[in-house]
mmCIF file with all atom_site columns, C-alpha atoms in Angstrom:
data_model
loop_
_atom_site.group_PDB
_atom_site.id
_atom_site.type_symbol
_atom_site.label_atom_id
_atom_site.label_alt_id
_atom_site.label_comp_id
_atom_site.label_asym_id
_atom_site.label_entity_id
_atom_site.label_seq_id
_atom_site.pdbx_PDB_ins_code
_atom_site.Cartn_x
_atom_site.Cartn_y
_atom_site.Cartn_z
_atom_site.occupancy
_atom_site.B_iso_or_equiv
_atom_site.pdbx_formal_charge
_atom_site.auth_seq_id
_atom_site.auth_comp_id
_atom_site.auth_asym_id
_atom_site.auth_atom_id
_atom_site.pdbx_PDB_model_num
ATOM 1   C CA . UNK A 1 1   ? 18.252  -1.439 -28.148 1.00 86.00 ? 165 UNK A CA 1
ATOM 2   C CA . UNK A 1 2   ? 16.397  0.626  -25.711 1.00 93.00 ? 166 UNK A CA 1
ATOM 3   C CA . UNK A 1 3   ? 12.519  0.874  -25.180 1.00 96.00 ? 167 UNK A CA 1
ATOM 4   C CA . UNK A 1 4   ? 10.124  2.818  -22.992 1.00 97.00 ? 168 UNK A CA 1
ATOM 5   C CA . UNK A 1 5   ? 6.944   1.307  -21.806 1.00 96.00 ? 169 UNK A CA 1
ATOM 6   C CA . UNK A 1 6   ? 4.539   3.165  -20.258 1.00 97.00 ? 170 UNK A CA 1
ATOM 7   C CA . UNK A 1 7   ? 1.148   2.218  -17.910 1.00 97.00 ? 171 UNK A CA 1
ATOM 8   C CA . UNK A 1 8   ? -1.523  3.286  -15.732 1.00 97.00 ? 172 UNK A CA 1
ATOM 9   C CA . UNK A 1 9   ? -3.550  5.732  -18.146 1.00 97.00 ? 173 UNK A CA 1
ATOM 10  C CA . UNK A 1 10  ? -7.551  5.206  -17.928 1.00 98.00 ? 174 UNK A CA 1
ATOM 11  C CA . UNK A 1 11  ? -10.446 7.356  -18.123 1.00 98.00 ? 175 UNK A CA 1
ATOM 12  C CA . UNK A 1 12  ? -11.467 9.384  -14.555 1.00 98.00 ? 176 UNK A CA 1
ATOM 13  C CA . UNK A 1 13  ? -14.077 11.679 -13.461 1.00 98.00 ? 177 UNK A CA 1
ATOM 14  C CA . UNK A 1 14  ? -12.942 15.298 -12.807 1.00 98.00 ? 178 UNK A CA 1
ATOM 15  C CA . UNK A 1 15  ? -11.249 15.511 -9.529  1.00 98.00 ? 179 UNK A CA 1
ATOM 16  C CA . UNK A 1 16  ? -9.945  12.058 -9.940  1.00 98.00 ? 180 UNK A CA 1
ATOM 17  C CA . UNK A 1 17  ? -6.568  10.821 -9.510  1.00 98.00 ? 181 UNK A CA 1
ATOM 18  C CA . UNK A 1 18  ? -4.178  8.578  -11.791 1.00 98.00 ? 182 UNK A CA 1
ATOM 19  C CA . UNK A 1 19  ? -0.427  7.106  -11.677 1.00 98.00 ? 183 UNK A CA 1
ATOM 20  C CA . UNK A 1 20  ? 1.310   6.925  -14.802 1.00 98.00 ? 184 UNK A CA 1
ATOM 21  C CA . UNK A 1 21  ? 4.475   4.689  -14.578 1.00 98.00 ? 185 UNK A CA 1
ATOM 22  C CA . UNK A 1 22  ? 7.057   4.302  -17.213 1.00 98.00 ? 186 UNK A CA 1
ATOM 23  C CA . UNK A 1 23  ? 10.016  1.686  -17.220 1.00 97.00 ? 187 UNK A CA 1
ATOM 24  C CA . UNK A 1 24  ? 13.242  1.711  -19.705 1.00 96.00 ? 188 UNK A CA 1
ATOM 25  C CA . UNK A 1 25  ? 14.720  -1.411 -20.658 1.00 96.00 ? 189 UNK A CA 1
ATOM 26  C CA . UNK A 1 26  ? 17.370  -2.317 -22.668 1.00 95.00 ? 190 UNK A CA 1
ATOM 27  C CA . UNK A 1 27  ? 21.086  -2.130 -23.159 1.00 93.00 ? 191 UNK A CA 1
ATOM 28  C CA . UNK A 1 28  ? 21.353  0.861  -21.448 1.00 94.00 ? 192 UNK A CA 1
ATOM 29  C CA . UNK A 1 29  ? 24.489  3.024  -19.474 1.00 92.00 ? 193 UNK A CA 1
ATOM 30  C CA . UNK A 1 30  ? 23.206  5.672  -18.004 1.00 93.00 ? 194 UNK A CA 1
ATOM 31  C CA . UNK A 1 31  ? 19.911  7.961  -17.739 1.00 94.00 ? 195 UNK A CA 1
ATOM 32  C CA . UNK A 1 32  ? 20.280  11.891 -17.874 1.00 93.00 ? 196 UNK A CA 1
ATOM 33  C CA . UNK A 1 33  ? 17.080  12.242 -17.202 1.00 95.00 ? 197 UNK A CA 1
ATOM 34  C CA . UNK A 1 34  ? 13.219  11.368 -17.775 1.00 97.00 ? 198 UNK A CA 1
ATOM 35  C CA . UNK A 1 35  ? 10.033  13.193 -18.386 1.00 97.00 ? 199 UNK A CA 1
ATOM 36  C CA . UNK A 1 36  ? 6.071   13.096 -19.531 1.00 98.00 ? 200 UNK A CA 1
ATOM 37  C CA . UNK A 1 37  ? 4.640   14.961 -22.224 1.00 98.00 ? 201 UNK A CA 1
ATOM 38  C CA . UNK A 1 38  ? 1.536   15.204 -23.225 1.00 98.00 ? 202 UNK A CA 1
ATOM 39  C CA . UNK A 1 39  ? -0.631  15.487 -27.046 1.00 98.00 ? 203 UNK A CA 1
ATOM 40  C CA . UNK A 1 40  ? -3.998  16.398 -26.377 1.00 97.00 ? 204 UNK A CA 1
ATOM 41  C CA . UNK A 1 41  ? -6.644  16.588 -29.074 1.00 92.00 ? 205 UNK A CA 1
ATOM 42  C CA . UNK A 1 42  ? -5.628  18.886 -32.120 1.00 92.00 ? 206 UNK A CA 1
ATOM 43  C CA . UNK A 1 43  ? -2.925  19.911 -30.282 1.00 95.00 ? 207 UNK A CA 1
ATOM 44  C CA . UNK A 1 44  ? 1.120   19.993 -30.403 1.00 96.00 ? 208 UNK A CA 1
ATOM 45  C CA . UNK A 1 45  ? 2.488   17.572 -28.044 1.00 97.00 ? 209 UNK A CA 1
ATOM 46  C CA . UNK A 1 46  ? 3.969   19.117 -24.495 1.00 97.00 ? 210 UNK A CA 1
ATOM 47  C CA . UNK A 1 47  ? 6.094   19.149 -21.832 1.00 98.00 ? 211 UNK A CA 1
ATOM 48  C CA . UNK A 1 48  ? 4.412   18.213 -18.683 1.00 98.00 ? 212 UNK A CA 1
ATOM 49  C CA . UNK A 1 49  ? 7.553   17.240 -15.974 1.00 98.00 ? 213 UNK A CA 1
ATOM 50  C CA . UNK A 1 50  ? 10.977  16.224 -16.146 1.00 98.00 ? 214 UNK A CA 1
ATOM 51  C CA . UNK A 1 51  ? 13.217  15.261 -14.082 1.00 97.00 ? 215 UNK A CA 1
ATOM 52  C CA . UNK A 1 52  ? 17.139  14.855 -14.098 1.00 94.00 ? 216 UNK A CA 1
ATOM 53  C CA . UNK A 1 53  ? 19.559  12.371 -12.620 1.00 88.00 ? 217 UNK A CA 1
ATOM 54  C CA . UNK A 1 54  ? 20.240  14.610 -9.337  1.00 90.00 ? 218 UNK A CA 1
ATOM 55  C CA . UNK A 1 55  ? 16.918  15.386 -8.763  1.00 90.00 ? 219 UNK A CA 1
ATOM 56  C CA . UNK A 1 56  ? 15.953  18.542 -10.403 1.00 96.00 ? 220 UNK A CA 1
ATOM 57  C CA . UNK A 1 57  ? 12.570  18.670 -11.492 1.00 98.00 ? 221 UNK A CA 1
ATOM 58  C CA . UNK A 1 58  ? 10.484  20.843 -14.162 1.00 98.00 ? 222 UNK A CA 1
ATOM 59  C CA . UNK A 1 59  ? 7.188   20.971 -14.339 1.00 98.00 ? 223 UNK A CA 1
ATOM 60  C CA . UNK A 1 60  ? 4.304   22.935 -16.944 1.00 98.00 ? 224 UNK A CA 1
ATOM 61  C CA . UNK A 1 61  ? 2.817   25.709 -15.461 1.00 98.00 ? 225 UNK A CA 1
ATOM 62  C CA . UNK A 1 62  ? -0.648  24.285 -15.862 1.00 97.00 ? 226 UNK A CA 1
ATOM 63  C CA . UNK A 1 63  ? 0.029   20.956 -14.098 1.00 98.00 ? 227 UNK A CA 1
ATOM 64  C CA . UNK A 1 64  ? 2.075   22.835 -10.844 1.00 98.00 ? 228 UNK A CA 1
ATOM 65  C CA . UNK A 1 65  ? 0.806   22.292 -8.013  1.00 98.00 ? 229 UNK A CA 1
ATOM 66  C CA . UNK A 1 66  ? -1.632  19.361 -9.435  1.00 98.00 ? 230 UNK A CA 1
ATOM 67  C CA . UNK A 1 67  ? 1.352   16.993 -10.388 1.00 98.00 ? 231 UNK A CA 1
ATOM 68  C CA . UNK A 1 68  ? 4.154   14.863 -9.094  1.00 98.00 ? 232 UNK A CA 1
ATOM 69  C CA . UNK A 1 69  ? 6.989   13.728 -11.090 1.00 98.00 ? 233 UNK A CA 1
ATOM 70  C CA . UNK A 1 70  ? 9.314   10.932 -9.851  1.00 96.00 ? 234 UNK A CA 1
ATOM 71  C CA . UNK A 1 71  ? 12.010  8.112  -10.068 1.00 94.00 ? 235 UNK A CA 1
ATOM 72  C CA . UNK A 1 72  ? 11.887  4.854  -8.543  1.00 90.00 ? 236 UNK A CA 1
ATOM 73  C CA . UNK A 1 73  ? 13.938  3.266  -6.312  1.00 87.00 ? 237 UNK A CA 1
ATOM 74  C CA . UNK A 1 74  ? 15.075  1.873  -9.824  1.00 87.00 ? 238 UNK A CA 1
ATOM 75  C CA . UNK A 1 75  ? 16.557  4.788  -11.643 1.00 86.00 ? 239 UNK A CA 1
ATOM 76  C CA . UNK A 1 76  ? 15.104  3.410  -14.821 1.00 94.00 ? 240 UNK A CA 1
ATOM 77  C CA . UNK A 1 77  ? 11.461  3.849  -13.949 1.00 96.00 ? 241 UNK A CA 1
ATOM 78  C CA . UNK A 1 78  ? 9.558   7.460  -13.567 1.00 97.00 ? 242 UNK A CA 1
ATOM 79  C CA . UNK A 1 79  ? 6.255   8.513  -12.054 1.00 98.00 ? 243 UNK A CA 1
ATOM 80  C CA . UNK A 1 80  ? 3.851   10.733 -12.901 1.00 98.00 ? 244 UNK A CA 1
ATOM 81  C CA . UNK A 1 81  ? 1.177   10.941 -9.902  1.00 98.00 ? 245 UNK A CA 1
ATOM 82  C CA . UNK A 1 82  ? -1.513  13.206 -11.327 1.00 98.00 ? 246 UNK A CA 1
ATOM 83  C CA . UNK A 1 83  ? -4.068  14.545 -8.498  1.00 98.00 ? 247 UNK A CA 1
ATOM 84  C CA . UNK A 1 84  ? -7.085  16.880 -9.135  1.00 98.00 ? 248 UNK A CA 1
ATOM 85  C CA . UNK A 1 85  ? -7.816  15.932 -12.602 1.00 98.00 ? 249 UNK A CA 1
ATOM 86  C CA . UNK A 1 86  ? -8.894  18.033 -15.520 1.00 98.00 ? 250 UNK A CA 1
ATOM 87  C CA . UNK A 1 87  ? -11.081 18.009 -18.678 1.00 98.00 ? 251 UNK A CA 1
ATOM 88  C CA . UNK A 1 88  ? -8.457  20.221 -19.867 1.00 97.00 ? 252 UNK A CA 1
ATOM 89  C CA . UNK A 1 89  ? -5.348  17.380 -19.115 1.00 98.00 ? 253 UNK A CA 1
ATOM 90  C CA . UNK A 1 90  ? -7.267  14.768 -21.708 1.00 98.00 ? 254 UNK A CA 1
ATOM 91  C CA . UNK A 1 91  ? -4.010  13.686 -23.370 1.00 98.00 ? 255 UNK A CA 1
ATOM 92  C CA . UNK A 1 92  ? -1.987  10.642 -24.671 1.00 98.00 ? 256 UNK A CA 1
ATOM 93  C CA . UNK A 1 93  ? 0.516   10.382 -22.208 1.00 98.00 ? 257 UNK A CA 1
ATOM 94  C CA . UNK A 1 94  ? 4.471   10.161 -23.981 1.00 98.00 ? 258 UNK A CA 1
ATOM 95  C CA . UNK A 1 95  ? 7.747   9.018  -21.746 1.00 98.00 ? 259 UNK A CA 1
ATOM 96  C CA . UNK A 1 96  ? 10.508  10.439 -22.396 1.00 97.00 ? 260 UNK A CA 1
ATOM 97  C CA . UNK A 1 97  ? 14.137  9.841  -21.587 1.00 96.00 ? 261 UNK A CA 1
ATOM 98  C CA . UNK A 1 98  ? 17.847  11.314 -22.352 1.00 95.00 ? 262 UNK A CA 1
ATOM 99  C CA . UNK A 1 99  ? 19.588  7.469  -22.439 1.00 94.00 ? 263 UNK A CA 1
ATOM 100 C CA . UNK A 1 100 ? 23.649  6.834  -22.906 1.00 92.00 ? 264 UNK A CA 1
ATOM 101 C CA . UNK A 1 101 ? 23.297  3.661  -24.994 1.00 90.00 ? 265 UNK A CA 1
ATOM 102 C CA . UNK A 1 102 ? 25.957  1.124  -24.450 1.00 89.00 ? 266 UNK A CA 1
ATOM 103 C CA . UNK A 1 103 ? 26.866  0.861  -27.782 1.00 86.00 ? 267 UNK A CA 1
ATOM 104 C CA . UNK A 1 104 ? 26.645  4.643  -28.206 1.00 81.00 ? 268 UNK A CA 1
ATOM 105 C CA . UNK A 1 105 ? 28.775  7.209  -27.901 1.00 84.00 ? 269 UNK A CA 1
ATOM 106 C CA . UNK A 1 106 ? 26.305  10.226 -27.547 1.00 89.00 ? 270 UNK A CA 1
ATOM 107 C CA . UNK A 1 107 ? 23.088  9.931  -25.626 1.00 91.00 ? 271 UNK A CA 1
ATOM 108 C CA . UNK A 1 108 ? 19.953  10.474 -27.098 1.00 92.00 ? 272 UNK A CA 1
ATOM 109 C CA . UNK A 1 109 ? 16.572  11.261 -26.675 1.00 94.00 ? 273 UNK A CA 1
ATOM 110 C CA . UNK A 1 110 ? 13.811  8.035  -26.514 1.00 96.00 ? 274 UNK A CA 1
ATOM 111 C CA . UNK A 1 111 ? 10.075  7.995  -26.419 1.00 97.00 ? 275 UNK A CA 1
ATOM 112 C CA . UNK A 1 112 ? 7.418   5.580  -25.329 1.00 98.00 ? 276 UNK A CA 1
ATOM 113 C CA . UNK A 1 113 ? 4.368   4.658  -27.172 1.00 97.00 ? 277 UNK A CA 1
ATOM 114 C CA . UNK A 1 114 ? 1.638   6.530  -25.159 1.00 97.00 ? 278 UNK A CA 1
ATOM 115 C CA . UNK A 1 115 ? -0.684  5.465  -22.874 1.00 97.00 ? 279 UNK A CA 1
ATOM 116 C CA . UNK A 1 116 ? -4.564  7.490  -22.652 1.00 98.00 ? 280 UNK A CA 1
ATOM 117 C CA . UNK A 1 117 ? -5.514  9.537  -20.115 1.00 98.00 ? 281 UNK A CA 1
ATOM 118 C CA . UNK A 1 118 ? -9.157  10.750 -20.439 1.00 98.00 ? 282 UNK A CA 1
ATOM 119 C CA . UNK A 1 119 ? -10.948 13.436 -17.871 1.00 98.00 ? 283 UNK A CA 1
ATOM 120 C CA . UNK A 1 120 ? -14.386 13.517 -18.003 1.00 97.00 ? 284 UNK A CA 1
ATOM 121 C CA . UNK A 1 121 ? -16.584 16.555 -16.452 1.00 93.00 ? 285 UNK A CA 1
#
């Protein structure tokens, strides 16, 4: 079985900085890719970066500029470095990865529990 666990959300003034971190674990083959999205309140969770298993890298048009998406050394862990905070980026924080199970044939999309990230003005 496969699981996402995610780390490093807190509350920050406006301006402020913070480092998400998420690590998959499991019986795992490969990674296609990994990503962040983002529910904020009353709102329809969102794609904030993803980024594949060559390197290519999307990222929300809101958060350009702002944010850096990542992989570790360890292909099984992504970054999210978020710089110049908002109000406006108050979220739960989702991982998200595209995993090749090794007892499955297909690979398939897997999500982490969430971690807070709160902006205060």
């Amino acid at each position: 079985q496969v699981q996402l666990v995610e780390s490093g959300g807190g509350l920050v003034q406006a301006g402020g900085s913070l480092r998400l971190s998420c690590a998959a674990s499991g019986s795992i083959f490969s990674i296609n890719a990994m990503g962040w999205y983002r529910q904020g309140p009353g709102k329809q969770r969102e794609l904030v970066a993803t980024i594949d298993n060559i390197g290519s890298i999307k990222y929300a048009d809101s958060v350009k500029g702002r944010f850096t998406i990542s992989r570790g050394v360890t292909k099984n862990i992504v970054i999210l470095q978020m710089n110049s905070l908002k109000p406006e980026d108050t979220a739960v924080y989702y991982c998200n990865a595209d995993i090749l199970g090794v007892t499955i044939s297909a690979a398939r999309d897997y999500w982490g529990q969430g971690t807070q990230v709160t902006v205060s003005s």
